[in-house]
Coordinates of C-alpha atoms (C1' of nucleotides) in Angstrom, one line a residue:
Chain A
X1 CA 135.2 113.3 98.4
X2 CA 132.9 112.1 95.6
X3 CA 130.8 109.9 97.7
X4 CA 129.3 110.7 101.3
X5 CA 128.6 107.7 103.9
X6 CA 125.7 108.5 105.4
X7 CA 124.9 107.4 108.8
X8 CA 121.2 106.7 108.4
X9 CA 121.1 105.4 104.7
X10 CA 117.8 106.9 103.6
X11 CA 115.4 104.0 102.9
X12 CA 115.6 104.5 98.8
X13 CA 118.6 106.1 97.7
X14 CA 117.1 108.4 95.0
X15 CA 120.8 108.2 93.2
X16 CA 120.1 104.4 92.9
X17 CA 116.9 104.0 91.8
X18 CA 117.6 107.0 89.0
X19 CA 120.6 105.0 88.1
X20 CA 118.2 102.1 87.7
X21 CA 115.7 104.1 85.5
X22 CA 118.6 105.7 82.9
X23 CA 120.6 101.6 82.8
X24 CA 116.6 100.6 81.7
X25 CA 116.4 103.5 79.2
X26 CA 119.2 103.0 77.5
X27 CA 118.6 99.2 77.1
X28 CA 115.2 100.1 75.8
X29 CA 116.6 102.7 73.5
X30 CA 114.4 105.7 75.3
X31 CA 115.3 109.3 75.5
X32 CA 116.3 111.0 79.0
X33 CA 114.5 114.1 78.6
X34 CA 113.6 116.9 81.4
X35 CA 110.8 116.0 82.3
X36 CA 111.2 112.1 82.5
X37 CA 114.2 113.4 85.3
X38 CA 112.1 116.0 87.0
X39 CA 108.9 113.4 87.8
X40 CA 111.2 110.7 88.2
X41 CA 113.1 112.8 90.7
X42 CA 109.9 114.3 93.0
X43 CA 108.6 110.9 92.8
X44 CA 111.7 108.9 94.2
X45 CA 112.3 111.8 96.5
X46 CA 108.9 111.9 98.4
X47 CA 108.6 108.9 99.8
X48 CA 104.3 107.6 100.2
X49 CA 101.4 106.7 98.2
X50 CA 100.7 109.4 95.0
X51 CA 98.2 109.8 92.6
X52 CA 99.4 111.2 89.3
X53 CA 97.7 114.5 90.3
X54 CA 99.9 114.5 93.4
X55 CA 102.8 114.0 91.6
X56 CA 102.0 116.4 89.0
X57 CA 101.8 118.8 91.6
X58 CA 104.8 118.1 93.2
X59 CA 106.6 118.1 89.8
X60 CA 105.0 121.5 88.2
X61 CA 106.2 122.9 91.6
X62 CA 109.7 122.9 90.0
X63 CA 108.0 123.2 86.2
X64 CA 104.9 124.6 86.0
X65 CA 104.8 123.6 82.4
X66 CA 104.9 119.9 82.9
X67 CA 101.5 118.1 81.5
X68 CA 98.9 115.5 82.9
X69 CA 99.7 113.0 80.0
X70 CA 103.2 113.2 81.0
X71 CA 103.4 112.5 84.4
X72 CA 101.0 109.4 83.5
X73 CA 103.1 108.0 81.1
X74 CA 106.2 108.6 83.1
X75 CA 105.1 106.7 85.8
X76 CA 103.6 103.6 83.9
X77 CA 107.6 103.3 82.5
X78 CA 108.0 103.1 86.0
X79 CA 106.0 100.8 86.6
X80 CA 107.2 99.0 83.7
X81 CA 110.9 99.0 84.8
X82 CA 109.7 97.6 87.6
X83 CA 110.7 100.4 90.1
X84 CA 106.8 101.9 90.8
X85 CA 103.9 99.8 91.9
X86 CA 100.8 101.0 91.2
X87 CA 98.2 100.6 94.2
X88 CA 94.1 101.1 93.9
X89 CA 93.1 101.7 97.9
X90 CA 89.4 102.4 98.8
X91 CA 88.9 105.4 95.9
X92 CA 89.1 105.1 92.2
X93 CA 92.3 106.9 92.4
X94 CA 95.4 104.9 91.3
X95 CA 97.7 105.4 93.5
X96 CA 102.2 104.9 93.1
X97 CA 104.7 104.0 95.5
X98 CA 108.3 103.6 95.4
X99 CA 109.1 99.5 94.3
X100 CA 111.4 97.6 97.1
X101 CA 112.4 94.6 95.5
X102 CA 113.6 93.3 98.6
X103 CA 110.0 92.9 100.8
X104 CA 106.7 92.2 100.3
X105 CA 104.5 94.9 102.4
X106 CA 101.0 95.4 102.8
X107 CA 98.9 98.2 103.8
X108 CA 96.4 99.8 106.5
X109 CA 94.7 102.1 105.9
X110 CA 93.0 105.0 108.3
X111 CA 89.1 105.5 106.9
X112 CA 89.1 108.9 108.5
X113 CA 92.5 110.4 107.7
X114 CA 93.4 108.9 104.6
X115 CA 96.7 107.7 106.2
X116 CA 98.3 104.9 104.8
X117 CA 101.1 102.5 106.8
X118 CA 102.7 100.1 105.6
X119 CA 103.3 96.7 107.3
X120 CA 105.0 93.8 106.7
X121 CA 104.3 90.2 107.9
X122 CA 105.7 87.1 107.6
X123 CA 103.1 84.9 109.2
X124 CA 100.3 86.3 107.1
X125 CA 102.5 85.7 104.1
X126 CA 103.4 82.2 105.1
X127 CA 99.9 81.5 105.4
X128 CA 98.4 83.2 102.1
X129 CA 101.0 80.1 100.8
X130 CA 99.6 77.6 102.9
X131 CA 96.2 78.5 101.6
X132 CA 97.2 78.6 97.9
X133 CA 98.4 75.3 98.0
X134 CA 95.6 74.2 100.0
X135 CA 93.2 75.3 96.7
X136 CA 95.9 74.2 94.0
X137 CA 97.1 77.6 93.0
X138 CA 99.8 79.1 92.0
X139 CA 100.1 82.2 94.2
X140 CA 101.4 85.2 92.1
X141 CA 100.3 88.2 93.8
X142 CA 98.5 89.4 96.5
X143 CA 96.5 92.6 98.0
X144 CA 95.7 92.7 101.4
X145 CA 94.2 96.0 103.2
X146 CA 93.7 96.7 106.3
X147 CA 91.1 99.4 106.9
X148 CA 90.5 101.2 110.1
X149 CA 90.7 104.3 112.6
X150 CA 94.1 105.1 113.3
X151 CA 95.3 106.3 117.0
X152 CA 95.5 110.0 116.5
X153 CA 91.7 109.7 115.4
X154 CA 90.2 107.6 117.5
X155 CA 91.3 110.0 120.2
X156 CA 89.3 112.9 118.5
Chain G
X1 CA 51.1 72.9 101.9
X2 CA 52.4 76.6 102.0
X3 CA 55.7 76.1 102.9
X4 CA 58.1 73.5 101.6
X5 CA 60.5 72.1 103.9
X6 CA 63.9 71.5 101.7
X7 CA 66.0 68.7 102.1
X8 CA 69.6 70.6 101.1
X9 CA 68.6 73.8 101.9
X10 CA 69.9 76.6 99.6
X11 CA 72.8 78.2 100.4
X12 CA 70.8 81.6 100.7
X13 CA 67.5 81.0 100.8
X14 CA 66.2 83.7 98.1
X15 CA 63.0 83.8 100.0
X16 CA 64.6 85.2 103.3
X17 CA 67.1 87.6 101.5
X18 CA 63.9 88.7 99.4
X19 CA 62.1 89.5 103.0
X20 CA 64.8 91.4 104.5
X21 CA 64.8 93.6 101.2
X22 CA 60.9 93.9 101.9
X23 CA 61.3 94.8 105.3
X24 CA 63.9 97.6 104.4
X25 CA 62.0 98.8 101.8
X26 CA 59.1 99.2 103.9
X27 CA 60.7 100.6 106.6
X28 CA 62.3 103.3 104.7
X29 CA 59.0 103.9 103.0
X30 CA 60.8 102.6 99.5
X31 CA 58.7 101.2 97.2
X32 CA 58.4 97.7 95.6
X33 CA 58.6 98.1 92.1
X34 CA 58.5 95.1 89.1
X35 CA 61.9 96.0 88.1
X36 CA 63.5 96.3 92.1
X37 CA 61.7 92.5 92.8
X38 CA 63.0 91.8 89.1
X39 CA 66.7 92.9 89.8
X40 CA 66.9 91.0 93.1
X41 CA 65.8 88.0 92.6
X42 CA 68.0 87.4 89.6
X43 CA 70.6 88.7 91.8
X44 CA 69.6 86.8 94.5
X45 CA 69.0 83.6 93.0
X46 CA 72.6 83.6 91.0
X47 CA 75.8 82.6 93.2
X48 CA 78.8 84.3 91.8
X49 CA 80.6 88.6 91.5
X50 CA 78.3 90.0 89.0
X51 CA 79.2 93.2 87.3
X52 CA 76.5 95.6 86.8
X53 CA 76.4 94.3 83.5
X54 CA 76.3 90.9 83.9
X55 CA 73.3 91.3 86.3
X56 CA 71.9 93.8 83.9
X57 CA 71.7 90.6 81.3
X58 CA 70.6 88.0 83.8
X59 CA 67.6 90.6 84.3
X60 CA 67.3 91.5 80.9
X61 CA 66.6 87.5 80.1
X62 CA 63.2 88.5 81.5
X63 CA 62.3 91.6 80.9
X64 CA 64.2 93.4 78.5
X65 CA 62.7 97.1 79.2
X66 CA 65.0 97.2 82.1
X67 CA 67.1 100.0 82.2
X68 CA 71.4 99.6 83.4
X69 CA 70.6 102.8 85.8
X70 CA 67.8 100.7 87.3
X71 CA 70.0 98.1 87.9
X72 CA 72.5 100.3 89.1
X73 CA 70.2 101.8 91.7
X74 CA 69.2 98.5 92.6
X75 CA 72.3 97.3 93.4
X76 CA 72.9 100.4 95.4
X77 CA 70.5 99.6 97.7
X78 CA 71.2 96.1 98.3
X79 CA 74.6 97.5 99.4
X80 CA 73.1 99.8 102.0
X81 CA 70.4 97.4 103.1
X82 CA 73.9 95.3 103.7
X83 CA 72.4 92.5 101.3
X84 CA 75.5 93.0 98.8
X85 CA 78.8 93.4 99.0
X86 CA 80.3 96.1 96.4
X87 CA 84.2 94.6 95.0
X88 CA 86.8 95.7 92.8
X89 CA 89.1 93.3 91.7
X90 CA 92.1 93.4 89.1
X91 CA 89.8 95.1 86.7
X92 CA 87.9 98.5 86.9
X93 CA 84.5 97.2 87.0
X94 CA 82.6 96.4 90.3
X95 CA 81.2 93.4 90.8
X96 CA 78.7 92.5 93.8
X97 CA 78.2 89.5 96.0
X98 CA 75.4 88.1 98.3
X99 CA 76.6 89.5 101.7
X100 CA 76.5 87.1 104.8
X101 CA 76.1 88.2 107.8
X102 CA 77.7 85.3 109.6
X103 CA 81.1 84.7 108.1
X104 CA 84.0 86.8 106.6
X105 CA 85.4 85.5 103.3
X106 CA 88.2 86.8 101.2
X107 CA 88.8 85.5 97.7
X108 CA 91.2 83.8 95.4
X109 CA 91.3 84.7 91.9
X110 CA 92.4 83.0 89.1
X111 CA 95.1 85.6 86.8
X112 CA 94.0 82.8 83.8
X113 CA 90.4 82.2 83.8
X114 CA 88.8 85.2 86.5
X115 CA 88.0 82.3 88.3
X116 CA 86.7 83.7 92.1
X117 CA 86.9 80.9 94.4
X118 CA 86.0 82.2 98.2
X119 CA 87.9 81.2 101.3
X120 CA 87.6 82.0 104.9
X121 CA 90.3 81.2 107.6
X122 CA 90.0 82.0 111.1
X123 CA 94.1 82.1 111.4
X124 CA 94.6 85.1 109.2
X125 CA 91.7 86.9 110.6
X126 CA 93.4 86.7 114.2
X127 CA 96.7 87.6 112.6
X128 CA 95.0 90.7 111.1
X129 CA 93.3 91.9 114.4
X130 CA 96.3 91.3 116.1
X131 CA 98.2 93.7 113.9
X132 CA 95.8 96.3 113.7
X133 CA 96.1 96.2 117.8
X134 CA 100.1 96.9 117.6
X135 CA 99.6 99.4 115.0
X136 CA 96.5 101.0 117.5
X137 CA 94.2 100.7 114.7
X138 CA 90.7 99.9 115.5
X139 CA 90.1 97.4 112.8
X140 CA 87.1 97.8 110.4
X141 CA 87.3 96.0 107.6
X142 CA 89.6 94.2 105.2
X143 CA 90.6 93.4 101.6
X144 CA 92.6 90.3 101.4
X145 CA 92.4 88.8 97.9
X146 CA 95.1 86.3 96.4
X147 CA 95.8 86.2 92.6
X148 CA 97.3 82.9 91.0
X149 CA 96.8 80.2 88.6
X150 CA 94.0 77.9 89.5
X151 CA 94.3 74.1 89.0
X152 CA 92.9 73.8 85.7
X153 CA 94.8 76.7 84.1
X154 CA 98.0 74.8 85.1
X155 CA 97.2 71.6 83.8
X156 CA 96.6 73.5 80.2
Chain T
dC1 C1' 46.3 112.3 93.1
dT2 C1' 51.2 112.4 94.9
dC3 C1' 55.5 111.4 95.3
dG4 C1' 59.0 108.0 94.5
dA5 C1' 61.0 105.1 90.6
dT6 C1' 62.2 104.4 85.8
dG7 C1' 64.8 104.9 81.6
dC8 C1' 66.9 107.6 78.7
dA9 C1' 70.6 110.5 77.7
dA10 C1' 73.8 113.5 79.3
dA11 C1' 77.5 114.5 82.9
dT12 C1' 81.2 113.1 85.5
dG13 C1' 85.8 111.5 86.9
dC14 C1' 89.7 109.2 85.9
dT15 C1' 92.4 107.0 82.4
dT16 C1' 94.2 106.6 77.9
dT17 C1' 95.4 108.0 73.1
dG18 C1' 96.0 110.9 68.5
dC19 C1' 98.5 114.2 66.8
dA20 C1' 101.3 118.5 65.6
dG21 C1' 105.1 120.7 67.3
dA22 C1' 109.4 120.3 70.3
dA23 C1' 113.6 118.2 71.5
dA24 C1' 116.9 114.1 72.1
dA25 C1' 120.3 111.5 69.7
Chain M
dT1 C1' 117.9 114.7 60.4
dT2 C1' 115.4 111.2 62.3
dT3 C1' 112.8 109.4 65.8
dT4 C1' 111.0 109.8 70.2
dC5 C1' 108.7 112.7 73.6
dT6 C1' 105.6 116.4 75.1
dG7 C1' 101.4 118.8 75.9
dC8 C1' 97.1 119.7 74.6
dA9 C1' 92.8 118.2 73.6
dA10 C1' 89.8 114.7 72.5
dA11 C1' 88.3 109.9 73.2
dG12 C1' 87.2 105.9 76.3
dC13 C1' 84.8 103.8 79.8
dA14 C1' 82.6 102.8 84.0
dT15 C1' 79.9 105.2 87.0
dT16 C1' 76.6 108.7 88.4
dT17 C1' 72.9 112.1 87.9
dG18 C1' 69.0 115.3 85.8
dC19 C1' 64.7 115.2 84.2
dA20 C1' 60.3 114.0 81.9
dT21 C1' 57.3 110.4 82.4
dC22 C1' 55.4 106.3 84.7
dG23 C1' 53.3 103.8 88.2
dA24 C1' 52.9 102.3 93.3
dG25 C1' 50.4 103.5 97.2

DNA sequence: CTCGATGCAAATGCTTTGCAGAAAA
DNA sequence: TTTTCTGCAAAGCATTTGCATCGAG
């Protein structure tokens, strides 16, 4: 069998979102090299919030020889095929996660453990409309953070 | 008279923000320098999110010895006297607001013109705390900012 | 007179870019 | 072979800090 139904569809598919990334290549005339696969690949894999220093790590893990300037540059064509976002939390880090096309989510953030969960809601968004309209704008984006103590550390 | 009694009274009265920053000082055993009284009261007395820079200007219209760390340490400690608010918007530099104690604002920003136009509404706030609760966060702060096209941008 | 504040200039931290050699097409 | 990509190292840029000097207390 060439294709496998899985029972739990993992929440990216990795094999569609590469797909996604060669189709926008090839339109754009850019090359498929090693290393464009190999930090494309940890990257879709591992789902979260990276820096490029995270996913550098990840990616020299499998190629030591894989450099900074790379891994930056490889994930602002992400960004620019539209399948990355790239997210600025309380640090000066940029930060990447994986692109859904499909929802809007929104983040909170734990202050002590740096963990990051994402939530969606509707109400909220509705809302943010609401307001927009109320000043005359034109909403086109939106950040909204939630910063706090998560459970596991407020039990500490 | 000593005092005079103002008919539309300022939003922030400069005067009272100036006395908290007096009473911090003196209670941290800080001292009141031309340049610190210099730096806040052009600070204070200007309504807007001033970059470093642009307060460093507004400063520098009066005395032009100042110095950009001065003003950077200034700044500094009108965020941890809680007189300023420190905020990063699209851009990379931070800009700093009058901090009130009474009221919670997020901002709408204009993608066309940077226009900043504050807003506060008491719905989104209870939506927020609400899902901090069902996530078990204990809620500390927030970061809710809305980017769009203001009125006049999309009349042009 | 003492110790904190200033202003310069240098250091930092992260991001971005120039360029010579490497590798797709 | 041509053109893009890589990896290094250097440049940018906003922020932060070390230090000699200045000035408030």
């Amino acid at each position: 069998m060439a294709q496998v139904i899985q029972d739990q569809p993992a929440e990216h598919a990795v094999g569609d979102l590469t797909d996604e990334l060669t189709a926008y290549m090839e339109r754009k005339g850019l090359r498929s090299t090693s290393q464009r696969r190999l930090v494309s690949e940890v990257f879709f894999s591992a789902e979260g919030h990276y820096s490029i220093d995270e996913v550098l790590a990840m990616a020299r893990a499998k190629d030591p020889k894989v450099g900074y300037a790379t891994v930056y540059r490889t994930m602002k064509l992400l960004v620019a095929c539209g399948l990355a976002n790239e997210r600025q939390f309380g640090d000066t880090v940029t930060r990447f996660e994986i692109a859904r096309h499909d929802s809007h989510h929104d983040h909170l953030i734990c202050i002590e453990c740096k963990r990051i969960v994402e939530f969606e809601d509707d109400e909220i968004e509705a809302q943010q409309e609401a307001l927009a309209k109320r000043y005359g704008f034109r909403l086109v984006s939106h950040k909204h953070e939630l910063y706090g103590v998560c459970p596991a550390c407020r039990d500490k």
